Amino acid sequence: MTSVVADFVQEYKNKRWIYARNAPATARICDEMLQAELLPGVVTHRTKEPSSLERKLLQRESLRGQLYPSKEAIQDEISDLAGVRIAVCFPQDIERVQDALCERFDIELKKSYGAVGTNNIGWETSNNILQRPGYCATHCWVYLRDDEPQARDGLRRRRVEVQIVSMLRHAWSQFEHDAVYKAQSKLNTEDRQILHSLSGAIHRGERLLNYMSENEEVRHLSTDLLFEMVYEVGCLVADVVKQETRARGTAKPLEEFLRHLKRARPKPLSGSIAKARL
């Protein structure tokens, strides 16, 4: 291992606690954001394992045929030391999540990966960076704003990479990352073909989900079932008041409904919840 890579990995080990602090802080804001926007989804977070970081840096040096000139060069390039993943139910909500992120964080970069139909079965390189065929996600480099206590490490702002995917693509990516990318598995041609075909099937499934999310009849099939998500309550209220946009992206109809019940503020509402002994 080169001295620059070794020094960077050691420094990361010493300061990993900072990333381990920023990742959950960012995830908390993202989770609050989904609830405020009435978007069904799941938020997870993690920090990069030092061994994985070391392997990634050495692999990139090998592919490029040149060494990193400095630790600063590595810091500028590696964005996922702290990471958050937002998996949304409906793929069409990804753009809404991006817009919501811009309102809650300082964004340095937004980039989409893996348009289905352009990924080849084998592993390839682009700009001397190893590619992951079938991987589809939008990555945003975000910074906590200065009113957040975890925003700075001294004078330096630590960025967090937020990945936005659909839940179907999240499941595919998790398997591909653990079994292929992380474990460096050597899949034969048939296995690679299966994995690639599954990626295409997921793309078709995402299109169906988008269709179903806009289908009024499908959305109302479960009207006699118990609520399972806060999102369902908000959508029901928005539908009843016949908001043209179903108030997607705002909690206004739900707020007005609670105000009508004189429960629009946290204090009286929490009192009612406590009495219900939920």
Short mmCIF file of C-alpha atoms in Angstrom, two decimals:
data_model
loop_
_atom_site.label_atom_id
_atom_site.label_comp_id
_atom_site.label_asym_id
_atom_site.label_seq_id
_atom_site.Cartn_x
_atom_site.Cartn_y
_atom_site.Cartn_z
CA MET A 1 0.00 0.00 0.00
CA THR A 2 1.33 3.43 -0.97
CA SER A 3 2.17 5.90 1.78
CA VAL A 4 -0.53 8.39 0.70
CA VAL A 5 -3.26 5.76 0.77
CA ALA A 6 -1.94 4.33 4.05
CA ASP A 7 -1.88 7.78 5.65
CA PHE A 8 -5.40 8.58 4.44
CA VAL A 9 -6.85 5.29 5.68
CA GLN A 10 -5.17 5.76 9.07
CA GLU A 11 -6.49 9.31 9.34
CA TYR A 12 -9.95 8.03 8.47
CA LYS A 13 -9.72 5.40 11.21
CA ASN A 14 -8.82 8.12 13.70
CA LYS A 15 -11.67 10.38 12.61
CA ARG A 16 -14.28 7.81 11.71
CA TRP A 17 -16.27 8.87 14.77
CA ILE A 18 -16.99 12.17 13.00
CA TYR A 19 -18.52 10.38 10.03
CA ALA A 20 -20.34 8.04 12.40
CA ARG A 21 -21.89 11.15 13.94
CA ASN A 22 -22.78 12.92 10.69
CA ALA A 23 -24.36 9.93 8.94
CA PRO A 24 -27.19 9.39 11.49
CA ALA A 25 -27.72 13.16 11.81
CA THR A 26 -28.23 13.36 8.05
CA ALA A 27 -30.44 10.25 8.07
CA ARG A 28 -32.63 11.79 10.78
CA ILE A 29 -33.21 14.90 8.68
CA CYS A 30 -33.96 12.76 5.62
CA ASP A 31 -36.47 10.69 7.57
CA GLU A 32 -38.20 13.85 8.83
CA MET A 33 -38.19 15.13 5.26
CA LEU A 34 -39.99 12.04 3.92
CA GLN A 35 -42.65 12.36 6.60
CA ALA A 36 -43.16 16.07 5.93
CA GLU A 37 -43.42 15.42 2.18
CA LEU A 38 -45.83 12.48 2.69
CA LEU A 39 -43.42 10.19 0.84
CA PRO A 40 -43.35 6.49 1.77
CA GLY A 41 -39.79 5.25 2.02
CA VAL A 42 -37.01 3.85 4.18
CA VAL A 43 -33.85 5.66 5.28
CA THR A 44 -30.64 3.83 6.26
CA HIS A 45 -27.12 5.06 6.96
CA ARG A 46 -23.58 3.74 7.37
CA THR A 47 -19.91 4.69 7.43
CA LYS A 48 -17.37 3.05 5.15
CA GLU A 49 -15.31 0.20 6.54
CA PRO A 50 -11.56 1.05 6.55
CA SER A 51 -10.71 -2.24 4.81
CA SER A 52 -13.24 -1.47 2.06
CA LEU A 53 -11.84 2.06 1.69
CA GLU A 54 -8.29 0.75 1.39
CA ARG A 55 -9.31 -1.82 -1.25
CA LYS A 56 -11.20 0.82 -3.24
CA LEU A 57 -8.28 3.27 -3.28
CA LEU A 58 -5.73 0.64 -4.30
CA GLN A 59 -8.05 -0.62 -7.00
CA ARG A 60 -8.41 2.87 -8.43
CA GLU A 61 -4.66 3.43 -8.40
CA SER A 62 -4.19 0.15 -10.25
CA LEU A 63 -6.82 0.97 -12.88
CA ARG A 64 -5.36 4.42 -13.49
CA GLY A 65 -1.76 3.32 -13.46
CA GLN A 66 -0.78 6.18 -11.17
CA LEU A 67 -0.70 6.93 -7.47
CA TYR A 68 -2.72 9.49 -5.58
CA PRO A 69 -0.55 12.61 -5.23
CA SER A 70 -1.94 13.66 -1.84
CA LYS A 71 -4.50 12.94 0.87
CA GLU A 72 -6.41 16.03 -0.29
CA ALA A 73 -6.80 14.46 -3.74
CA ILE A 74 -8.39 11.41 -2.15
CA GLN A 75 -10.66 13.54 0.06
CA ASP A 76 -11.90 15.44 -2.99
CA GLU A 77 -12.72 12.23 -4.86
CA ILE A 78 -14.15 9.87 -2.23
CA SER A 79 -17.64 11.01 -1.30
CA ASP A 80 -19.13 8.01 0.48
CA LEU A 81 -17.14 7.84 3.72
CA ALA A 82 -20.47 8.67 5.36
CA GLY A 83 -23.52 7.52 3.43
CA VAL A 84 -27.30 7.66 3.62
CA ARG A 85 -29.65 5.69 1.39
CA ILE A 86 -33.25 6.70 0.77
CA ALA A 87 -35.34 3.91 -0.74
CA VAL A 88 -38.70 5.14 -1.99
CA CYS A 89 -41.74 3.02 -2.80
CA PHE A 90 -42.49 4.72 -6.10
CA PRO A 91 -39.59 5.46 -8.49
CA GLN A 92 -41.27 8.64 -9.73
CA ASP A 93 -40.81 10.09 -6.23
CA ILE A 94 -37.02 10.20 -6.67
CA GLU A 95 -37.13 13.65 -8.28
CA ARG A 96 -39.30 14.94 -5.44
CA VAL A 97 -36.76 13.65 -2.95
CA GLN A 98 -34.00 15.49 -4.80
CA ASP A 99 -35.96 18.74 -4.66
CA ALA A 100 -36.64 18.25 -0.94
CA LEU A 101 -32.94 17.62 -0.26
CA CYS A 102 -32.09 20.99 -1.82
CA GLU A 103 -34.36 22.68 0.70
CA ARG A 104 -32.74 20.99 3.71
CA PHE A 105 -29.05 20.70 2.81
CA ASP A 106 -26.32 22.49 0.92
CA ILE A 107 -25.84 20.42 -2.24
CA GLU A 108 -22.46 20.15 -3.94
CA LEU A 109 -23.27 17.59 -6.63
CA LYS A 110 -26.15 15.56 -8.04
CA LYS A 111 -25.43 12.69 -10.39
CA SER A 112 -27.47 9.79 -11.77
CA TYR A 113 -25.95 6.37 -12.43
CA GLY A 114 -26.97 3.41 -14.52
CA ALA A 115 -29.66 4.23 -17.06
CA VAL A 116 -31.18 0.84 -17.77
CA GLY A 117 -30.43 -0.34 -21.28
CA THR A 118 -26.93 1.16 -21.34
CA ASN A 119 -25.34 -1.24 -18.85
CA ASN A 120 -23.35 -4.12 -20.23
CA ILE A 121 -23.21 -7.51 -18.58
CA GLY A 122 -19.50 -7.52 -17.83
CA TRP A 123 -17.44 -5.24 -15.62
CA GLU A 124 -16.06 -2.23 -17.44
CA THR A 125 -14.16 0.92 -16.65
CA SER A 126 -15.07 4.49 -17.48
CA ASN A 127 -12.50 7.23 -16.84
CA ASN A 128 -10.48 4.44 -15.22
CA ILE A 129 -13.14 3.96 -12.52
CA LEU A 130 -14.70 0.54 -12.02
CA GLN A 131 -18.34 0.51 -13.04
CA ARG A 132 -21.18 -1.60 -11.59
CA PRO A 133 -23.46 -2.78 -14.40
CA GLY A 134 -27.14 -2.63 -13.50
CA TYR A 135 -26.62 -0.23 -10.61
CA CYS A 136 -29.21 2.56 -10.82
CA ALA A 137 -29.32 5.41 -8.31
CA THR A 138 -29.09 9.15 -7.90
CA HIS A 139 -26.23 10.37 -5.70
CA CYS A 140 -26.22 13.73 -3.96
CA TRP A 141 -23.27 15.15 -2.05
CA VAL A 142 -24.78 17.10 0.82
CA TYR A 143 -23.53 19.19 3.71
CA LEU A 144 -25.34 19.78 6.97
CA ARG A 145 -26.22 23.44 7.31
CA ASP A 146 -24.44 25.50 9.92
CA ASP A 147 -27.39 25.53 12.32
CA GLU A 148 -26.87 21.78 12.80
CA PRO A 149 -24.44 20.96 15.65
CA GLN A 150 -22.71 18.25 13.58
CA ALA A 151 -22.15 20.53 10.59
CA ARG A 152 -18.42 21.17 11.08
CA ASP A 153 -15.25 19.45 12.17
CA GLY A 154 -13.35 22.55 13.15
CA LEU A 155 -13.25 24.66 9.99
CA ARG A 156 -13.89 21.72 7.68
CA ARG A 157 -17.34 20.70 6.53
CA ARG A 158 -17.75 16.96 6.12
CA ARG A 159 -19.98 15.89 3.27
CA VAL A 160 -22.35 12.94 3.27
CA GLU A 161 -23.34 11.03 0.15
CA VAL A 162 -27.10 10.52 -0.10
CA GLN A 163 -28.17 7.76 -2.49
CA ILE A 164 -31.77 7.78 -3.73
CA VAL A 165 -33.17 4.54 -5.16
CA SER A 166 -36.44 2.69 -5.49
CA MET A 167 -37.11 -0.12 -3.01
CA LEU A 168 -36.91 -2.70 -5.79
CA ARG A 169 -33.57 -1.34 -6.94
CA HIS A 170 -32.39 -1.14 -3.32
CA ALA A 171 -32.87 -4.92 -2.92
CA TRP A 172 -30.98 -5.60 -6.18
CA SER A 173 -28.18 -3.22 -5.23
CA GLN A 174 -27.78 -4.76 -1.78
CA PHE A 175 -27.26 -8.22 -3.24
CA GLU A 176 -24.96 -6.97 -6.00
CA HIS A 177 -22.89 -4.94 -3.54
CA ASP A 178 -22.48 -7.72 -0.97
CA ALA A 179 -22.16 -10.73 -3.25
CA VAL A 180 -20.32 -9.20 -6.21
CA TYR A 181 -18.76 -5.80 -5.57
CA LYS A 182 -17.79 -6.17 -1.90
CA ALA A 183 -16.91 -9.86 -1.96
CA GLN A 184 -15.17 -9.53 -5.35
CA SER A 185 -17.04 -12.60 -6.58
CA LYS A 186 -16.08 -13.97 -9.97
CA LEU A 187 -19.45 -14.63 -11.60
CA ASN A 188 -19.53 -16.77 -14.70
CA THR A 189 -21.21 -15.53 -17.87
CA GLU A 190 -24.52 -17.24 -17.07
CA ASP A 191 -24.71 -15.75 -13.58
CA ARG A 192 -23.87 -12.28 -14.91
CA GLN A 193 -26.61 -12.69 -17.51
CA ILE A 194 -29.12 -13.62 -14.80
CA LEU A 195 -28.13 -10.63 -12.68
CA HIS A 196 -28.42 -8.32 -15.67
CA SER A 197 -31.80 -9.79 -16.66
CA LEU A 198 -33.04 -9.26 -13.12
CA SER A 199 -32.02 -5.62 -13.41
CA GLY A 200 -34.16 -5.30 -16.53
CA ALA A 201 -37.09 -7.00 -14.81
CA ILE A 202 -36.80 -4.55 -11.93
CA HIS A 203 -36.90 -1.67 -14.40
CA ARG A 204 -40.18 -3.02 -15.77
CA GLY A 205 -41.49 -3.47 -12.24
CA GLU A 206 -40.65 0.15 -11.44
CA ARG A 207 -42.67 1.32 -14.43
CA LEU A 208 -45.65 -0.71 -13.18
CA LEU A 209 -45.30 0.78 -9.70
CA ASN A 210 -45.34 4.27 -11.17
CA TYR A 211 -48.48 3.39 -13.09
CA MET A 212 -50.15 1.96 -10.00
CA SER A 213 -49.29 5.00 -7.89
CA GLU A 214 -51.28 7.19 -10.31
CA ASN A 215 -54.21 4.78 -10.70
CA GLU A 216 -57.14 5.94 -8.59
CA GLU A 217 -58.83 2.50 -8.53
CA VAL A 218 -55.67 0.74 -7.41
CA ARG A 219 -54.98 3.33 -4.73
CA HIS A 220 -58.43 2.77 -3.23
CA LEU A 221 -58.34 -1.03 -3.16
CA SER A 222 -57.23 -0.99 0.48
CA THR A 223 -59.76 1.53 1.78
CA ASP A 224 -61.28 -1.00 4.18
CA LEU A 225 -57.92 -2.02 5.68
CA LEU A 226 -56.24 -0.55 8.74
CA PHE A 227 -53.71 2.23 8.17
CA GLU A 228 -50.14 0.99 8.23
CA MET A 229 -48.22 4.18 7.40
CA VAL A 230 -48.53 7.87 8.26
CA TYR A 231 -48.35 8.48 4.51
CA GLU A 232 -51.71 6.72 4.03
CA VAL A 233 -53.43 9.02 6.51
CA GLY A 234 -52.13 12.12 4.79
CA CYS A 235 -53.11 10.87 1.34
CA LEU A 236 -56.63 10.01 2.52
CA VAL A 237 -57.15 13.50 3.95
CA ALA A 238 -55.80 15.06 0.75
CA ASP A 239 -58.11 12.91 -1.39
CA VAL A 240 -61.19 13.70 0.68
CA VAL A 241 -60.64 17.45 0.39
CA LYS A 242 -60.00 16.90 -3.34
CA GLN A 243 -56.69 18.70 -3.57
CA GLU A 244 -55.75 18.88 -7.23
CA THR A 245 -52.25 17.58 -6.54
CA ARG A 246 -53.33 15.29 -3.70
CA ALA A 247 -51.10 17.62 -1.67
CA ARG A 248 -48.12 15.46 -2.52
CA GLY A 249 -45.17 17.27 -1.06
CA THR A 250 -47.06 19.12 1.65
CA ALA A 251 -48.80 18.31 4.92
CA LYS A 252 -51.22 21.25 4.53
CA PRO A 253 -54.49 19.24 4.23
CA LEU A 254 -53.59 17.13 7.25
CA GLU A 255 -52.71 20.27 9.19
CA GLU A 256 -56.05 21.85 8.27
CA PHE A 257 -57.88 18.70 9.31
CA LEU A 258 -56.19 18.66 12.71
CA ARG A 259 -56.86 22.37 13.08
CA HIS A 260 -60.56 21.69 12.51
CA LEU A 261 -60.36 19.20 15.36
CA LYS A 262 -58.48 21.81 17.40
CA ARG A 263 -55.48 19.48 17.47
CA ALA A 264 -53.13 21.23 15.04
CA ARG A 265 -50.46 21.90 17.67
CA PRO A 266 -48.18 19.26 19.19
CA LYS A 267 -49.22 19.84 22.83
CA PRO A 268 -52.98 19.07 22.60
CA LEU A 269 -52.38 16.33 20.03
CA SER A 270 -49.74 14.59 22.17
CA GLY A 271 -52.15 14.74 25.12
CA SER A 272 -54.81 12.91 23.12
CA ILE A 273 -52.26 10.33 21.97
CA ALA A 274 -51.11 9.72 25.54
CA LYS A 275 -54.70 9.19 26.72
CA ALA A 276 -55.19 6.64 23.95
CA ARG A 277 -52.30 4.59 25.40
CA LEU A 278 -50.91 3.70 21.99
#
